[in-house]
CSV table of C-alpha atoms in Angstrom, one decimal:
chain,number,residue,atom,x,y,z
A,1,MET,CA,61.5,37.3,10.1
A,2,ALA,CA,62.6,38.4,6.7
A,3,ALA,CA,59.6,36.7,5.1
A,4,LYS,CA,57.3,38.6,7.4
A,5,ASN,CA,58.9,41.9,6.5
A,6,LEU,CA,58.7,41.0,2.8
A,7,ASN,CA,55.0,40.2,3.1
A,8,PHE,CA,54.4,43.4,5.0
A,9,TYR,CA,56.2,45.5,2.4
A,10,ALA,CA,54.3,43.7,-0.4
A,11,GLN,CA,51.0,44.6,1.3
A,12,ILE,CA,52.1,48.2,1.6
A,13,MET,CA,53.0,48.4,-2.0
A,14,VAL,CA,49.6,46.9,-3.0
A,15,LEU,CA,47.9,49.5,-0.8
A,16,VAL,CA,49.9,52.3,-2.4
A,17,ILE,CA,49.2,51.1,-5.9
A,18,PHE,CA,45.4,50.8,-5.3
A,19,SER,CA,45.2,54.1,-3.6
A,20,LEU,CA,46.9,55.7,-6.7
A,21,MET,CA,44.5,53.9,-8.9
A,22,LEU,CA,41.6,55.3,-6.9
A,23,LEU,CA,43.0,58.8,-7.1
A,24,MET,CA,43.5,58.5,-10.8
A,25,LYS,CA,39.9,57.2,-11.3
A,26,GLN,CA,38.6,60.1,-9.3
A,27,GLY,CA,40.6,62.6,-11.3
A,28,VAL,CA,42.7,63.9,-8.5
A,29,ALA,CA,46.0,62.5,-9.9
A,30,LYS,CA,46.7,62.7,-13.6
A,31,GLU,CA,47.8,59.6,-15.4
A,32,SER,CA,50.3,59.3,-18.1
A,33,GLU,CA,50.3,56.6,-20.9
A,34,GLU,CA,52.7,54.5,-18.9
A,35,ASP,CA,50.4,54.7,-15.9
A,36,GLN,CA,47.4,53.8,-18.0
A,37,SER,CA,49.1,50.6,-19.3
A,38,PHE,CA,50.3,49.7,-15.8
A,39,LEU,CA,46.8,50.2,-14.4
A,40,GLU,CA,45.3,48.1,-17.2
A,41,LYS,CA,47.8,45.3,-16.3
A,42,LEU,CA,46.9,45.6,-12.7
A,43,GLU,CA,43.2,45.4,-13.4
A,44,GLN,CA,43.8,42.2,-15.5
A,45,LEU,CA,45.7,40.7,-12.6
A,46,GLU,CA,43.0,41.7,-10.2
A,47,ASN,CA,40.4,39.9,-12.3
A,48,GLN,CA,42.3,36.7,-12.7
A,49,GLU,CA,41.8,33.9,-10.2
A,50,VAL,CA,44.8,32.8,-8.2
A,51,ILE,CA,44.0,29.1,-8.6
A,52,THR,CA,43.6,28.1,-12.2
A,53,SER,CA,43.2,24.3,-11.6
A,54,LYS,CA,39.8,23.3,-10.6
A,55,THR,CA,41.0,20.0,-9.1
A,56,ILE,CA,43.2,22.0,-6.6
A,57,ASN,CA,40.3,24.2,-5.8
A,58,ASN,CA,37.8,21.3,-5.3
A,59,ARG,CA,40.3,19.4,-3.1
A,60,CYS,CA,40.9,22.5,-1.0
A,61,GLN,CA,37.2,23.1,-0.6
A,62,ALA,CA,36.7,19.5,0.5
A,63,LEU,CA,39.5,19.7,3.0
A,64,VAL,CA,38.1,23.0,4.5
A,65,LYS,CA,34.6,21.6,4.5
A,66,ASP,CA,35.8,18.5,6.4
A,67,ARG,CA,37.7,20.7,8.9
A,68,ASP,CA,34.6,22.8,9.4
A,69,TYR,CA,32.6,19.7,10.1
A,70,ARG,CA,35.1,18.6,12.8
A,71,LEU,CA,35.0,22.1,14.3
A,72,GLN,CA,31.2,21.7,14.6
A,73,LEU,CA,31.6,18.3,16.3
A,74,LYS,CA,34.1,19.9,18.7
A,75,GLN,CA,31.6,22.6,19.6
A,76,LYS,CA,28.8,20.1,20.2
A,77,ALA,CA,31.1,17.9,22.3
A,78,ASN,CA,32.1,21.0,24.4
A,79,ALA,CA,28.4,21.9,24.9
A,80,LEU,CA,27.7,18.3,25.9
A,81,LYS,CA,30.6,18.4,28.3
A,82,LYS,CA,29.2,21.5,30.0
A,83,ARG,CA,25.8,19.9,30.3
A,84,VAL,CA,27.3,16.8,32.0
A,85,GLN,CA,29.4,19.0,34.4
A,86,ARG,CA,26.2,20.8,35.3
A,87,LEU,CA,24.4,17.5,35.9
A,88,GLN,CA,27.3,16.3,38.0
A,89,LYS,CA,27.0,19.3,40.3
A,90,ASN,CA,23.2,18.8,40.7
A,91,VAL,CA,23.1,15.0,41.2
A,92,PRO,CA,22.8,14.1,44.9
A,93,PRO,CA,25.8,12.0,46.2
A,94,LYS,CA,23.5,9.3,47.4
A,95,LYS,CA,22.7,8.3,43.8
A,96,ILE,CA,26.0,6.4,43.3
A,97,TYR,CA,25.0,4.8,40.0
A,98,LEU,CA,24.2,8.2,38.4
A,99,VAL,CA,27.5,9.7,39.7
A,100,LYS,CA,29.5,6.8,38.2
A,101,LYS,CA,27.6,6.9,35.0
A,102,LEU,CA,28.2,10.7,34.6
A,103,ASP,CA,31.9,10.2,35.4
A,104,TYR,CA,32.1,7.5,32.7
A,105,ILE,CA,30.3,9.8,30.2
A,106,MET,CA,32.6,12.6,31.1
A,107,THR,CA,35.7,10.5,30.4
A,108,GLU,CA,34.2,9.4,27.0
A,109,ILE,CA,33.5,13.0,26.1
A,110,ASN,CA,37.1,14.0,27.0
A,111,GLN,CA,38.5,11.2,24.9
A,112,GLU,CA,36.3,12.2,22.0
A,113,LEU,CA,37.4,15.8,22.3
A,114,HIS,CA,41.0,14.8,22.4
A,115,LEU,CA,40.5,12.8,19.2
A,116,ILE,CA,38.6,15.6,17.5
A,117,ASN,CA,41.4,18.1,18.4
A,118,LEU,CA,44.0,15.7,16.9
A,119,GLN,CA,42.0,15.4,13.7
A,120,ILE,CA,41.6,19.1,13.4
A,121,VAL,CA,45.3,19.7,13.8
A,122,SER,CA,46.0,17.0,11.2
A,123,MET,CA,43.5,18.5,8.8
A,124,GLU,CA,45.0,22.0,9.2
A,125,GLU,CA,48.5,20.5,8.5
A,126,ASN,CA,47.1,18.8,5.4
A,127,ILE,CA,45.5,22.1,4.2
A,128,VAL,CA,48.9,23.9,4.6
A,129,ARG,CA,50.9,21.0,3.2
A,130,LYS,CA,48.6,20.5,0.1
A,131,GLY,CA,49.0,24.2,-0.6
A,132,CYS,CA,45.6,25.7,-0.5
A,133,PRO,CA,46.1,29.4,-1.1
A,134,GLY,CA,43.9,32.0,0.5
A,135,VAL,CA,42.7,29.7,3.3
A,136,LYS,CA,42.9,31.3,6.8
A,137,ILE,CA,43.1,28.8,9.6
């Protein structure tokens, strides 16, 4: 709870500082020499990258790319599942072989979806554990 409040207050402070910067640039608020040096430091911080190590950045990009691939697989499997469900409704009950085959395919799709979901959760935990900043899951 305290961490959430701290994060909230930090965001408010950043908004206040940037709104003051905007007002000063527009000439609404007058800036002193201290404000000028403070604003210059803020602009320098704004231009710096959060991640300085390229290896961390590359590793994070690879993890996120792999997670996105798994999410695409999940979407394709869900679409396939809907198609099979629609086929199950339309297949006449007299065609026993087709009914059994569609049931078998449906169980395979469900198992595959379960595995994909586990992999996605594992990848999200890896992304958080490896410390990829700025990644929204």
